[in-house]
N, CA, C and O of each residue as an XYZ file, in Angstrom:
956
protein
N     114.725     40.561     66.633
C     115.691     41.355     67.402
C     117.108     40.924     67.026
O     117.468     39.754     67.155
N     117.919     41.903     66.552
C     119.285     41.539     66.205
C     120.142     41.440     67.476
O     119.676     41.724     68.579
N     121.385     41.039     67.297
C     122.239     40.754     68.447
C     122.492     41.995     69.297
O     122.479     41.921     70.526
N     122.723     43.137     68.644
C     122.982     44.366     69.389
C     121.749     44.817     70.167
O     121.852     45.213     71.328
N     120.588     44.757     69.527
C     119.350     45.136     70.219
C     119.073     44.202     71.394
O     118.617     44.634     72.452
N     119.358     42.909     71.191
C     119.135     41.947     72.261
C     120.048     42.242     73.453
O     119.626     42.153     74.606
N     121.299     42.592     73.163
C     122.224     42.914     74.245
C     121.761     44.142     75.023
O     121.826     44.158     76.253
N     121.292     45.175     74.311
C     120.813     46.369     74.988
C     119.558     46.074     75.815
O     119.382     46.633     76.898
N     118.695     45.206     75.310
C     117.498     44.824     76.061
C     117.877     44.089     77.346
O     117.251     44.277     78.390
N     118.900     43.257     77.255
C     119.384     42.544     78.443
C     119.928     43.541     79.464
O     119.643     43.433     80.657
N     120.706     44.503     78.994
C     121.264     45.516     79.889
C     120.160     46.369     80.516
O     120.223     46.706     81.699
N     119.153     46.715     79.719
C     118.029     47.495     80.253
C     117.331     46.736     81.382
O     117.047     47.294     82.442
N     117.063     45.466     81.136
C     116.375     44.653     82.143
C     117.231     44.485     83.392
O     116.731     44.574     84.513
N     118.527     44.241     83.193
C     119.422     44.054     84.336
C     119.517     45.328     85.164
O     119.550     45.266     86.393
N     119.563     46.485     84.503
C     119.632     47.762     85.235
C     118.390     47.962     86.089
O     118.487     48.363     87.249
N     117.233     47.684     85.522
C     115.977     47.836     86.264
C     115.911     46.875     87.439
O     115.521     47.262     88.541
N     116.290     45.622     87.210
C     116.228     44.620     88.274
C     117.265     44.883     89.356
O     117.026     44.609     90.532
N     118.410     45.410     88.959
C     119.451     45.710     89.942
C     118.950     46.732     90.951
O     119.203     46.596     92.148
N     118.244     47.750     90.483
C     117.691     48.763     91.374
C     116.564     48.172     92.231
O     116.469     48.472     93.421
N     115.721     47.343     91.634
C     114.547     46.837     92.362
C     114.877     45.689     93.306
O     114.337     45.619     94.410
N     115.757     44.790     92.882
C     116.065     43.600     93.679
C     117.375     43.701     94.444
O     117.515     43.132     95.526
N     118.342     44.433     93.874
C     119.683     44.467     94.441
C     120.528     43.329     93.912
O     120.003     42.317     93.448
N     121.826     43.494     93.982
C     122.771     42.510     93.452
C     122.578     41.132     94.077
O     122.587     40.125     93.368
N     122.404     41.079     95.385
C     122.349     39.788     96.079
C     121.208     38.901     95.580
O     121.365     37.684     95.492
N     120.062     39.499     95.253
C     118.897     38.720     94.836
C     118.792     38.564     93.319
O     118.060     37.702     92.834
N     119.511     39.381     92.580
C     119.442     39.334     91.122
C     119.997     38.015     90.596
O     121.047     37.557     91.047
N     119.293     37.401     89.643
C     119.792     36.188     89.000
C     119.732     36.358     87.485
O     118.977     37.179     86.964
N     120.541     35.567     86.797
C     120.512     35.600     85.338
C     119.147     35.132     84.833
O     118.687     35.569     83.778
N     118.506     34.243     85.589
C     117.173     33.787     85.220
C     116.159     34.922     85.263
O     115.279     35.010     84.407
N     116.288     35.804     86.279
C     115.402     36.967     86.358
C     115.526     37.822     85.106
O     114.530     38.270     84.538
N     116.767     38.039     84.689
C     117.022     38.883     83.524
C     116.443     38.228     82.265
O     115.795     38.887     81.453
N     116.685     36.933     82.120
C     116.173     36.220     80.950
C     114.652     36.291     80.884
O     114.074     36.495     79.817
N     114.018     36.123     82.032
C     112.551     36.172     82.082
C     112.043     37.571     81.715
O     111.024     37.707     81.037
N     112.756     38.608     82.166
C     112.322     39.976     81.911
C     112.359     40.340     80.440
O     111.589     41.187     79.987
N     113.257     39.699     79.684
C     113.357     39.998     78.249
C     112.809     38.853     77.396
O     112.979     38.837     76.177
N     112.148     37.894     78.055
C     111.523     36.769     77.355
C     112.530     36.013     76.486
O     112.271     35.714     75.320
N     113.688     35.711     77.089
C     114.726     34.955     76.403
C     115.070     33.709     77.215
O     114.879     33.667     78.430
N     115.577     32.701     76.519
C     116.127     31.547     77.228
C     117.386     32.000     77.951
O     118.150     32.808     77.424
N     117.605     31.485     79.153
C     118.755     31.906     79.946
C     120.066     31.692     79.199
O     121.018     32.451     79.387
N     120.124     30.674     78.359
C     121.342     30.415     77.598
C     121.714     31.556     76.685
O     122.897     31.805     76.450
N     120.714     32.259     76.160
C     121.006     33.399     75.286
C     121.613     34.555     76.074
O     122.452     35.293     75.558
N     121.188     34.707     77.323
C     121.790     35.743     78.171
C     123.255     35.408     78.416
O     124.114     36.289     78.389
N     123.535     34.127     78.657
C     124.917     33.708     78.899
C     125.780     33.812     77.648
O     127.005     33.880     77.755
N     125.178     33.824     76.476
C     125.955     34.031     75.252
C     126.541     35.442     75.214
O     127.623     35.660     74.668
N     125.822     36.386     75.793
C     126.285     37.772     75.803
C     127.151     38.067     77.029
O     128.124     38.815     76.934
N     126.804     37.488     78.168
C     127.510     37.765     79.418
C     127.739     36.446     80.147
O     126.791     35.715     80.432
N     128.980     36.150     80.442
C     129.345     34.841     80.971
C     128.945     34.644     82.421
O     128.857     33.508     82.888
N     128.700     35.734     83.145
C     128.351     35.617     84.564
C     127.535     36.829     84.999
O     127.427     37.819     84.276
N     126.966     36.726     86.191
C     126.211     37.859     86.730
C     127.119     39.065     86.917
O     126.723     40.196     86.637
N     128.347     38.821     87.393
C     129.262     39.942     87.606
C     129.598     40.639     86.295
O     129.663     41.868     86.243
N     129.811     39.871     85.245
C     130.127     40.475     83.954
C     128.944     41.311     83.463
O     129.137     42.387     82.899
N     127.735     40.824     83.674
C     126.543     41.568     83.273
C     126.398     42.852     84.088
O     126.148     43.920     83.530
N     126.554     42.745     85.399
C     126.423     43.920     86.258
C     127.477     44.966     85.897
O     127.175     46.159     85.865
N     128.693     44.540     85.628
C     129.739     45.497     85.277
C     129.462     46.156     83.933
O     129.793     47.325     83.740
N     128.868     45.433     83.015
C     128.480     46.042     81.737
C     127.404     47.099     81.955
O     127.416     48.150     81.314
N     126.476     46.817     82.863
C     125.439     47.800     83.206
C     126.077     49.055     83.795
O     125.705     50.172     83.436
N     127.034     48.872     84.694
C     127.679     50.008     85.344
C     128.487     50.826     84.345
O     128.469     52.056     84.395
N     129.193     50.160     83.442
C     129.964     50.887     82.434
C     129.047     51.733     81.558
O     129.327     52.903     81.297
N     127.953     51.132     81.109
C     127.035     51.872     80.252
C     126.432     53.056     80.995
O     126.324     54.152     80.445
N     126.040     52.834     82.242
C     125.429     53.914     83.014
C     126.419     55.041     83.271
O     126.058     56.217     83.206
N     127.663     54.685     83.561
C     128.676     55.710     83.785
C     128.895     56.577     82.561
O     129.025     57.796     82.669
N     128.935     55.949     81.401
C     129.111     56.700     80.170
C     127.940     57.617     79.886
O     128.126     58.759     79.465
N     126.742     57.127     80.112
C     125.548     57.945     79.870
C     125.489     59.126     80.838
O     125.113     60.232     80.451
N     125.860     58.889     82.088
C     125.881     59.978     83.063
C     126.874     61.059     82.655
O     126.570     62.250     82.713
N     128.076     60.628     82.239
C     129.090     61.593     81.829
C     128.594     62.437     80.661
O     128.821     63.646     80.626
N     127.921     61.805     79.711
C     127.397     62.532     78.565
C     126.316     63.517     78.954
O     126.305     64.650     78.472
N     125.398     63.095     79.828
C     124.305     63.974     80.254
C     124.832     65.150     81.066
O     124.373     66.281     80.907
N     125.800     64.874     81.935
C     126.379     65.925     82.773
C     127.095     66.955     81.915
O     126.952     68.156     82.144
N     127.870     66.501     80.924
C     128.595     67.422     80.057
C     127.623     68.274     79.233
O     127.820     69.479     79.077
N     126.590     67.643     78.719
C     125.623     68.371     77.891
C     124.967     69.499     78.681
O     124.829     70.614     78.176
N     124.565     69.217     79.910
C     123.911     70.247     80.713
C     124.893     71.336     81.124
O     124.532     72.512     81.169
N     126.132     70.954     81.424
C     127.108     71.952     81.846
C     127.466     72.894     80.700
O     127.622     74.097     80.910
N     127.596     72.354     79.493
C     127.916     73.192     78.347
C     126.809     74.214     78.083
O     127.082     75.326     77.632
N     125.565     73.836     78.365
C     124.427     74.719     78.100
C     124.199     75.744     79.210
O     123.436     76.691     79.021
N     124.852     75.571     80.370
C     124.628     76.460     81.518
C     125.603     77.636     81.458
O     126.815     77.423     81.487
N     125.099     78.879     81.376
C     126.007     80.031     81.323
C     126.850     80.196     82.580
O     127.880     80.869     82.547
N     126.427     79.591     83.689
C     127.214     79.646     84.923
C     127.832     78.281     85.225
O     127.991     77.899     86.385
N     128.172     77.562     84.174
C     128.685     76.205     84.343
C     130.013     76.098     85.061
O     130.407     75.002     85.461
N     130.725     77.225     85.239
C     131.977     77.183     85.978
C     131.832     77.550     87.436
O     132.824     77.607     88.163
N     130.612     77.800     87.874
C     130.328     78.154     89.256
C     130.065     76.886     90.059
O     129.322     76.013     89.610
N     130.668     76.778     91.244
C     130.563     75.554     92.040
C     129.105     75.192     92.330
O     128.697     74.044     92.154
N     128.333     76.170     92.772
C     126.938     75.895     93.121
C     126.160     75.425     91.900
O     125.355     74.498     91.997
N     126.393     76.058     90.746
C     125.675     75.668     89.531
C     126.055     74.259     89.089
O     125.192     73.471     88.704
N     127.341     73.945     89.145
C     127.788     72.608     88.750
C     127.213     71.558     89.693
O     126.811     70.480     89.254
N     127.174     71.868     90.986
C     126.595     70.926     91.942
C     125.120     70.689     91.636
O     124.643     69.556     91.696
N     124.391     71.772     91.306
C     122.990     71.621     90.907
C     122.862     70.682     89.717
O     122.018     69.786     89.708
N     123.702     70.894     88.720
C     123.629     70.064     87.522
C     123.880     68.598     87.849
O     123.151     67.719     87.390
N     124.909     68.340     88.639
C     125.240     66.958     88.982
C     124.087     66.282     89.708
O     123.722     65.149     89.394
N     123.520     66.981     90.675
C     122.450     66.386     91.467
C     121.195     66.175     90.627
O     120.521     65.155     90.768
N     120.873     67.130     89.753
C     119.676     66.981     88.927
C     119.810     65.821     87.960
O     118.831     65.128     87.682
N     121.011     65.602     87.446
C     121.218     64.428     86.590
C     121.052     63.160     87.418
O     120.438     62.198     86.957
N     121.594     63.148     88.639
C     121.453     61.983     89.512
C     119.992     61.711     89.859
O     119.578     60.557     89.967
N     119.211     62.784     90.033
C     117.800     62.625     90.376
C     117.060     61.861     89.286
O     116.172     61.058     89.575
N     117.424     62.108     88.044
C     116.762     61.457     86.920
C     117.313     60.070     86.633
O     116.767     59.340     85.805
N     118.406     59.700     87.324
C     119.051     58.416     87.048
C     119.298     57.685     88.373
O     120.384     57.794     88.942
N     118.305     56.944     88.870
C     118.458     56.257     90.165
C     119.665     55.331     90.230
O     120.305     55.217     91.275
N     119.980     54.667     89.115
C     121.124     53.761     89.147
C     122.422     54.549     89.284
O     123.322     54.132     90.014
N     122.531     55.677     88.596
C     123.723     56.503     88.738
C     123.868     56.996     90.174
O     124.972     57.022     90.719
N     122.745     57.389     90.788
C     122.790     57.832     92.181
C     123.266     56.709     93.096
O     124.018     56.954     94.039
N     122.837     55.487     92.827
C     123.286     54.339     93.625
C     124.775     54.085     93.422
O     125.484     53.727     94.362
N     125.248     54.271     92.184
C     126.673     54.101     91.898
C     127.481     55.145     92.645
O     128.497     54.825     93.262
N     127.027     56.410     92.592
C     127.747     57.496     93.260
C     127.839     57.256     94.758
O     128.843     57.597     95.383
N     126.791     56.667     95.340
C     126.751     56.418     96.787
C     127.361     55.070     97.170
O     127.474     54.754     98.354
N     127.756     54.268     96.163
C     128.218     52.894     96.453
C     127.215     52.208     97.371
O     127.577     51.630     98.396
N     125.955     52.285     96.982
C     124.836     51.869     97.820
C     124.904     50.378     98.148
O     124.796     49.550     97.243
N     125.082     50.014     99.429
C     125.162     48.594     99.787
C     123.838     47.861     99.598
O     123.834     46.644     99.412
N     122.713     48.577     99.640
C     121.426     47.924     99.419
C     121.279     47.497     97.960
O     120.602     46.512     97.664
N     121.905     48.229     97.059
C     121.846     47.886     95.643
C     122.952     46.904     95.266
O     122.698     45.924     94.566
N     124.175     47.160     95.726
C     125.322     46.380     95.249
C     125.770     45.276     96.195
O     126.561     44.417     95.805
N     125.280     45.281     97.422
C     125.469     44.165     98.345
C     126.856     43.546     98.358
O     127.860     44.234     98.542
N     126.891     42.225     98.158
C     128.141     41.468     98.259
C     129.160     41.866     97.189
O     130.359     41.651     97.361
N     128.688     42.438     96.100
C     129.610     42.817     95.031
C     130.648     43.821     95.531
O     131.798     43.791     95.091
N     130.257     44.698     96.437
C     131.170     45.721     96.944
C     132.349     45.110     97.696
O     133.392     45.750     97.824
N     132.202     43.888     98.193
C     133.273     43.252     98.974
C     134.141     42.332     98.123
O     135.074     41.715     98.635
N     133.844     42.235     96.836
C     134.622     41.352     95.968
C     135.935     42.023     95.567
O     135.924     43.160     95.095
N     137.064     41.338     95.748
C     138.349     41.921     95.338
C     138.341     42.235     93.838
O     137.866     41.445     93.023
N     138.877     43.400     93.504
C     138.963     43.776     92.096
C     137.647     44.166     91.474
O     137.521     44.157     90.249
N     136.636     44.518     92.302
C     135.354     44.920     91.730
C     135.514     46.211     90.933
O     136.531     46.898     91.038
N     134.519     46.525     90.152
C     134.611     47.655     89.237
C     134.840     48.976     89.963
O     135.544     49.847     89.452
N     134.260     49.134     91.137
C     134.443     50.374     91.872
C     135.910     50.578     92.252
O     136.393     51.710     92.280
N     136.612     49.496     92.540
C     138.035     49.605     92.865
C     138.858     49.972     91.642
O     139.918     50.585     91.762
N     138.372     49.597     90.465
C     139.128     49.840     89.241
C     138.839     51.182     88.600
O     139.576     51.618     87.716
N     137.773     51.846     89.033
C     137.432     53.137     88.436
C     138.508     54.166     88.751
O     139.041     54.172     89.860
N     138.840     55.034     87.804
C     139.820     56.089     88.065
C     139.320     57.056     89.115
O     138.139     57.404     89.131
N     140.221     57.499     90.003
C     139.839     58.421     91.079
C     139.947     59.874     90.619
O     140.590     60.690     91.281
N     139.328     60.193     89.506
C     139.420     61.549     88.988
C     138.069     62.239     88.936
O     137.977     63.374     88.469
N     137.025     61.580     89.405
C     135.735     62.253     89.324
C     134.937     62.150     90.617
O     133.707     62.122     90.592
N     135.640     62.094     91.752
C     134.969     62.154     93.041
C     134.737     63.601     93.449
O     135.208     64.523     92.783
N     134.010     63.798     94.545
C     133.689     65.140     95.003
C     134.954     65.920     95.374
O     135.069     67.106     95.066
N     135.893     65.254     96.032
C     137.127     65.959     96.408
C     137.889     66.408     95.169
O     138.390     67.531     95.115
N     137.975     65.523     94.166
C     138.695     65.883     92.945
C     138.015     67.055     92.242
O     138.684     67.953     91.729
N     136.682     67.040     92.222
C     135.922     68.132     91.619
C     136.249     69.454     92.303
O     136.524     70.448     91.630
N     136.222     69.474     93.634
C     136.488     70.709     94.375
C     137.928     71.184     94.182
O     138.185     72.384     94.088
N     138.857     70.241     94.124
C     140.259     70.618     93.917
C     140.465     71.245     92.543
O     141.209     72.216     92.404
N     139.803     70.688     91.527
C     139.894     71.255     90.181
C     139.325     72.670     90.171
O     139.910     73.568     89.565
N     138.188     72.876     90.836
C     137.576     74.193     90.881
C     138.446     75.182     91.664
O     138.495     76.371     91.347
N     139.121     74.675     92.678
C     140.017     75.540     93.444
C     141.204     75.969     92.586
O     141.621     77.126     92.629
N     141.741     75.042     91.817
C     142.845     75.373     90.919
C     142.425     76.379     89.853
O     143.227     77.204     89.416
N     141.155     76.305     89.436
C     140.648     77.226     88.425
C     140.300     78.590     89.013
O     140.056     79.542     88.272
N     140.275     78.689     90.353
C     140.001     79.966     90.991
C     138.545     80.238     91.291
O     138.190     81.363     91.644
N     137.679     79.222     91.158
C     136.262     79.442     91.475
C     135.905     78.891     92.862
O     134.749     78.960     93.281
N     136.893     78.349     93.564
C     136.773     77.997     94.984
C     137.902     78.716     95.712
O     139.041     78.711     95.245
N     137.600     79.327     96.841
C     138.610     80.061     97.601
C     139.798     79.170     97.937
O     139.637     77.974     98.180
N     140.982     79.754     97.948
C     142.196     78.990     98.199
C     142.313     78.497     99.638
O     143.046     77.544     99.904
N     141.603     79.132    100.567
C     141.704     78.724    101.965
C     140.697     77.639    102.347
O     140.629     77.245    103.512
N     139.917     77.153    101.384
C     138.911     76.125    101.660
C     139.581     74.762    101.786
O     140.424     74.400    100.965
N     139.209     74.018    102.805
C     139.692     72.640    102.989
C     138.823     71.723    102.128
O     137.753     71.297    102.563
N     139.273     71.417    100.915
C     138.461     70.645     99.977
C     138.199     69.232    100.475
O     137.142     68.669    100.192
N     139.135     68.651    101.208
C     138.924     67.301    101.732
C     137.751     67.279    102.709
O     136.899     66.393    102.643
N     137.711     68.257    103.617
C     136.636     68.300    104.610
C     135.290     68.592    103.951
O     134.285     67.963    104.284
N     135.266     69.541    103.019
C     134.009     69.879    102.349
C     133.499     68.690    101.545
O     132.303     68.395    101.553
N     134.402     68.010    100.853
C     133.993     66.827    100.076
C     133.410     65.754    100.987
O     132.429     65.101    100.632
N     134.010     65.572    102.156
C     133.507     64.576    103.113
C     132.085     64.925    103.537
O     131.224     64.050    103.629
N     131.844     66.211    103.795
C     130.504     66.650    104.205
C     129.496     66.407    103.085
O     128.414     65.872    103.323
N     129.854     66.802    101.865
C     128.926     66.661    100.748
C     128.643     65.192    100.448
O     127.507     64.828    100.146
N     129.667     64.351    100.531
C     129.448     62.914    100.316
C     128.519     62.343    101.382
O     127.693     61.474    101.100
N     128.664     62.847    102.621
C     127.810     62.364    103.706
C     126.358     62.772    103.498
O     125.452     62.129    104.028
N     126.130     63.829    102.735
C     124.772     64.293    102.483
C     124.089     63.536    101.341
O     122.880     63.667    101.149
N     124.849     62.753    100.587
C     124.278     62.045     99.439
C     123.087     61.173     99.814
O     122.082     61.205     99.105
N     123.148     60.388    100.901
C     121.968     59.580    101.266
C     120.723     60.425    101.526
O     119.617     60.013    101.177
N     120.890     61.610    102.138
C     119.737     62.477    102.394
C     119.130     62.965    101.088
O     117.909     63.021    100.948
N     119.976     63.315    100.143
C     119.477     63.733     98.837
C     118.710     62.609     98.164
O     117.646     62.836     97.589
N     119.246     61.400     98.234
C     118.585     60.267     97.599
C     117.241     59.966     98.252
O     116.311     59.518     97.583
N     117.137     60.210     99.559
C     115.842     60.004    100.219
C     114.807     60.984     99.690
O     113.638     60.631     99.530
N     115.235     62.227     99.414
C     114.272     63.188     98.872
C     113.872     62.817     97.447
O     112.740     63.074     97.038
N     114.797     62.208     96.678
C     114.431     61.747     95.334
C     113.292     60.730     95.432
O     112.290     60.822     94.723
N     113.473     59.758     96.329
C     112.467     58.704     96.495
C     111.146     59.284     96.999
O     110.071     58.875     96.559
N     111.237     60.242     97.928
C     110.018     60.859     98.472
C     109.279     61.649     97.393
O     108.049     61.641     97.348
N     110.029     62.328     96.527
C     109.402     63.070     95.429
C     108.624     62.127     94.522
O     107.492     62.411     94.129
N     109.253     60.993     94.194
C     108.593     60.036     93.299
C     107.357     59.433     93.955
O     106.367     59.140     93.284
N     107.423     59.251     95.274
C     106.297     58.637     95.990
C     105.238     59.648     96.387
O     104.163     59.269     96.851
N     105.528     60.936     96.211
C     104.581     61.969     96.641
C     104.473     62.027     98.145
O     103.366     62.034     98.684
N     105.617     62.068     98.849
C     105.630     62.044    100.314
C     104.823     63.199    100.896
O     105.033     64.350    100.514
N     103.895     62.907    101.824
C     103.072     63.964    102.424
C     103.715     64.622    103.646
O     103.125     65.525    104.239
N     104.910     64.182    104.029
C     105.548     64.693    105.238
C     105.891     66.177    105.077
O     106.756     66.510    104.267
N     105.247     67.069    105.814
C     105.486     68.507    105.654
C     106.845     68.946    106.181
O     107.326     70.027    105.841
N     107.472     68.105    107.018
C     108.769     68.466    107.589
C     109.925     68.087    106.671
O     111.062     68.493    106.909
N     109.649     67.320    105.637
C     110.718     66.910    104.731
C     110.707     67.790    103.484
O     109.690     67.873    102.795
N     111.833     68.449    103.187
C     111.864     69.288    101.990
C     111.869     68.427    100.729
O     112.253     67.258    100.758
N     111.438     69.025     99.632
C     111.556     68.338     98.349
C     113.021     68.331     97.940
O     113.838     69.045     98.521
N     113.348     67.524     96.941
C     114.733     67.486     96.479
C     115.165     68.838     95.926
O     116.315     69.240     96.105
N     114.258     69.543     95.257
C     114.606     70.864     94.717
C     114.873     71.862     95.834
O     115.805     72.662     95.746
N     114.053     71.818     96.891
C     114.261     72.730     98.018
C     115.586     72.446     98.716
O     116.326     73.366     99.063
N     115.877     71.160     98.918
C     117.133     70.786     99.573
C     118.326     71.175     98.708
O     119.333     71.670     99.213
N     118.209     70.948     97.409
C     119.302     71.273     96.499
C     119.577     72.771     96.474
O     120.734     73.189     96.505
N     118.528     73.577     96.419
C     118.727     75.020     96.387
C     119.368     75.519     97.683
O     120.209     76.417     97.654
N     118.974     74.941     98.815
C     119.582     75.331    100.085
C     121.065     74.966    100.103
O     121.897     75.759    100.543
N     121.394     73.768     99.625
C     122.792     73.340     99.578
C     123.608     74.205     98.624
O     124.732     74.598     98.937
N     123.034     74.497     97.460
C     123.751     75.316     96.483
C     124.020     76.714     97.048
O     125.093     77.279     96.834
N     123.052     77.258     97.759
C     123.240     78.578     98.371
C     124.352     78.532     99.411
O     125.176     79.444     99.483
N     124.378     77.466    100.220
C     125.442     77.324    101.213
C     126.809     77.210    100.535
O     127.784     77.808    100.990
N     126.873     76.444     99.454
C     128.139     76.290     98.741
C     128.612     77.620     98.169
O     129.791     77.962     98.256
N     127.698     78.350     97.597
C     128.051     79.630     96.998
C     128.594     80.583     98.058
O     129.602     81.254     97.837
N     127.926     80.641     99.206
C     128.354     81.551    100.267
C     129.673     81.106    100.916
O     130.492     81.937    101.308
N     129.865     79.791    101.022
C     131.026     79.282    101.755
C     132.278     79.112    100.890
O     133.395     79.204    101.398
N     132.101     78.864     99.589
C     133.247     78.480     98.773
C     133.690     79.514     97.751
O     134.876     79.604     97.433
N     132.756     80.290     97.236
C     133.083     81.175     96.108
C     133.964     82.344     96.547
O     133.760     82.889     97.632
N     134.940     82.740     95.722
C     135.732     83.940     96.012
C     134.829     85.175     96.013
O     133.721     85.148     95.477
N     135.313     86.243     96.615
C     134.509     87.462     96.730
C     134.093     87.998     95.364
O     132.999     88.544     95.218
N     134.975     87.842     94.345
C     134.647     88.343     93.009
C     133.934     87.308     92.140
O     133.662     87.566     90.968
N     133.630     86.134     92.710
C     132.931     85.085     91.967
C     133.829     84.178     91.163
O     133.421     83.083     90.775
N     135.058     84.621     90.904
C     135.995     83.788     90.145
C     135.746     83.854     88.643
O     134.775     84.454     88.182
N     136.634     83.232     87.902
C     136.545     83.203     86.433
C     135.718     81.991     86.015
O     136.238     80.877     85.945
N     134.434     82.204     85.736
C     133.532     81.094     85.452
C     133.879     80.397     84.143
O     133.759     79.176     84.039
N     134.309     81.164     83.142
C     134.668     80.547     81.869
C     135.862     79.622     82.033
O     135.898     78.536     81.455
N     136.829     80.048     82.814
C     137.988     79.194     83.077
C     137.558     77.949     83.848
O     138.017     76.842     83.565
N     136.671     78.144     84.824
C     136.184     77.002     85.599
C     135.476     75.997     84.724
O     135.685     74.793     84.870
N     134.634     76.473     83.805
C     133.921     75.571     82.903
C     134.894     74.837     81.987
O     134.758     73.634     81.767
N     135.883     75.569     81.450
C     136.852     74.952     80.545
C     137.652     73.861     81.256
O     137.903     72.794     80.695
N     138.048     74.144     82.501
C     138.812     73.150     83.268
C     137.969     71.910     83.540
O     138.457     70.786     83.426
N     136.703     72.116     83.899
C     135.826     70.981     84.182
C     135.579     70.133     82.936
O     135.603     68.904     83.006
N     135.344     70.781     81.804
C     135.118     70.031     80.564
C     136.367     69.260     80.170
O     136.283     68.134     79.678
N     137.524     69.868     80.388
C     138.770     69.149     80.123
C     138.933     67.957     81.042
O     139.372     66.888     80.616
N     138.573     68.143     82.321
C     138.642     67.032     83.270
C     137.690     65.917     82.905
O     138.011     64.740     83.070
N     136.510     66.283     82.404
C     135.538     65.270     81.997
C     136.046     64.467     80.807
O     135.850     63.254     80.740
N     136.704     65.154     79.863
C     137.296     64.422     78.733
C     138.348     63.439     79.221
O     138.460     62.329     78.699
N     139.128     63.852     80.234
C     140.147     62.957     80.794
C     139.508     61.740     81.451
O     139.975     60.613     81.286
N     138.436     61.984     82.196
C     137.725     60.872     82.840
C     137.223     59.885     81.801
O     137.388     58.675     81.960
N     136.609     60.394     80.737
C     136.067     59.527     79.696
C     137.180     58.720     79.038
O     136.997     57.547     78.712
N     138.342     59.359     78.844
C     139.476     58.647     78.256
C     139.986     57.560     79.196
O     140.333     56.464     78.756
N     140.030     57.869     80.498
C     140.490     56.878     81.477
C     139.510     55.718     81.584
O     139.920     54.565     81.723
N     138.225     56.018     81.520
C     137.227     54.950     81.541
C     137.394     54.038     80.339
O     137.331     52.814     80.461
N     137.608     54.642     79.174
C     137.778     53.843     77.962
C     139.030     52.982     78.050
O     139.035     51.838     77.595
N     140.108     53.540     78.644
C     141.362     52.788     78.776
C     141.218     51.657     79.785
O     141.657     50.532     79.544
N     140.594     51.973     80.921
C     140.478     50.996     82.013
C     139.463     49.911     81.717
O     139.682     48.740     82.027
N     138.339     50.311     81.109
C     137.225     49.389     80.989
C     136.935     48.949     79.568
O     136.136     48.039     79.346
N     137.578     49.590     78.605
C     137.271     49.287     77.213
C     136.175     50.188     76.716
O     135.374     50.677     77.513
N     136.113     50.428     75.398
C     135.094     51.333     74.855
C     133.698     50.800     75.090
O     133.391     49.650     74.776
N     132.853     51.661     75.654
C     131.458     51.306     75.911
C     130.579     52.435     75.418
O     131.067     53.528     75.130
N     129.287     52.179     75.319
C     128.362     53.226     74.915
C     128.483     54.420     75.851
O     128.465     54.270     77.073
N     128.608     55.612     75.261
C     128.676     56.817     76.065
C     130.056     57.162     76.547
O     130.209     58.173     77.233
N     131.109     56.360     76.223
C     132.452     56.665     76.674
C     133.340     56.900     75.458
O     134.550     56.683     75.514
N     132.741     57.340     74.373
C     133.512     57.627     73.171
C     134.360     58.872     73.394
O     134.027     59.737     74.204
N     135.458     58.939     72.662
C     136.302     60.116     72.739
C     135.619     61.299     72.071
O     134.663     61.131     71.314
N     136.121     62.498     72.359
C     135.561     63.710     71.782
C     135.527     63.612     70.271
O     136.512     63.226     69.641
N     134.388     63.963     69.693
C     134.265     63.941     68.249
C     133.753     62.631     67.704
O     133.450     62.533     66.515
N     133.647     61.607     68.561
C     133.113     60.320     68.125
C     131.666     60.210     68.523
O     131.194     60.919     69.412
N     130.962     59.311     67.855
C     129.585     59.046     68.241
C     129.585     58.201     69.496
O     130.379     57.268     69.619
N     128.698     58.519     70.434
C     128.599     57.708     71.648
C     127.320     56.923     71.647
O     127.053     56.177     72.589
């Protein structure tokens, strides 16, 4: 195993353990054991648990941005609020760590969330739900009279419920009163479409172009703030 492959294996193991154990219980020894390496070799790549966890978060953020952009570009209704929300949630469903990052999940990140200068504090505030809705409103695919701050607050509050359906889907939950994640998502998307979209539907091509431009800006800000990482390459570069 060369040095780059070893580093990626360490990140893979740390990502898996972070979801299963949480930050508070995760140790560098756990990671070393998972990749069958001496703990000293893990420390050669990452000087501390925090440095390792932040590398995991940077990589995951870049991969999420790439997956989200790829799906949006392929969606003919990619400038529609409901369609974009579907895409975002479906990507999150396939990426439990990304979903935990989006929710700032205290069960996953524990004490790290209270550390001054943690990565979440340093992330650019250009890709939250409120920012997304404001961009769509500027593009004309969200009605001008919509209170984007209030709607964003509601949607953020629903994130834990969505994540519960993800877990229930994976576990094969037999509860007949609990909708599947797809059923919940379709209901939410329908509500968004009815509540937010202009009467004429808005200019979807303009909405898609604005969102893709915003995503490029986010990727550039991530690269500036955090340094170049896998999946945060500029447009036209390999990620």
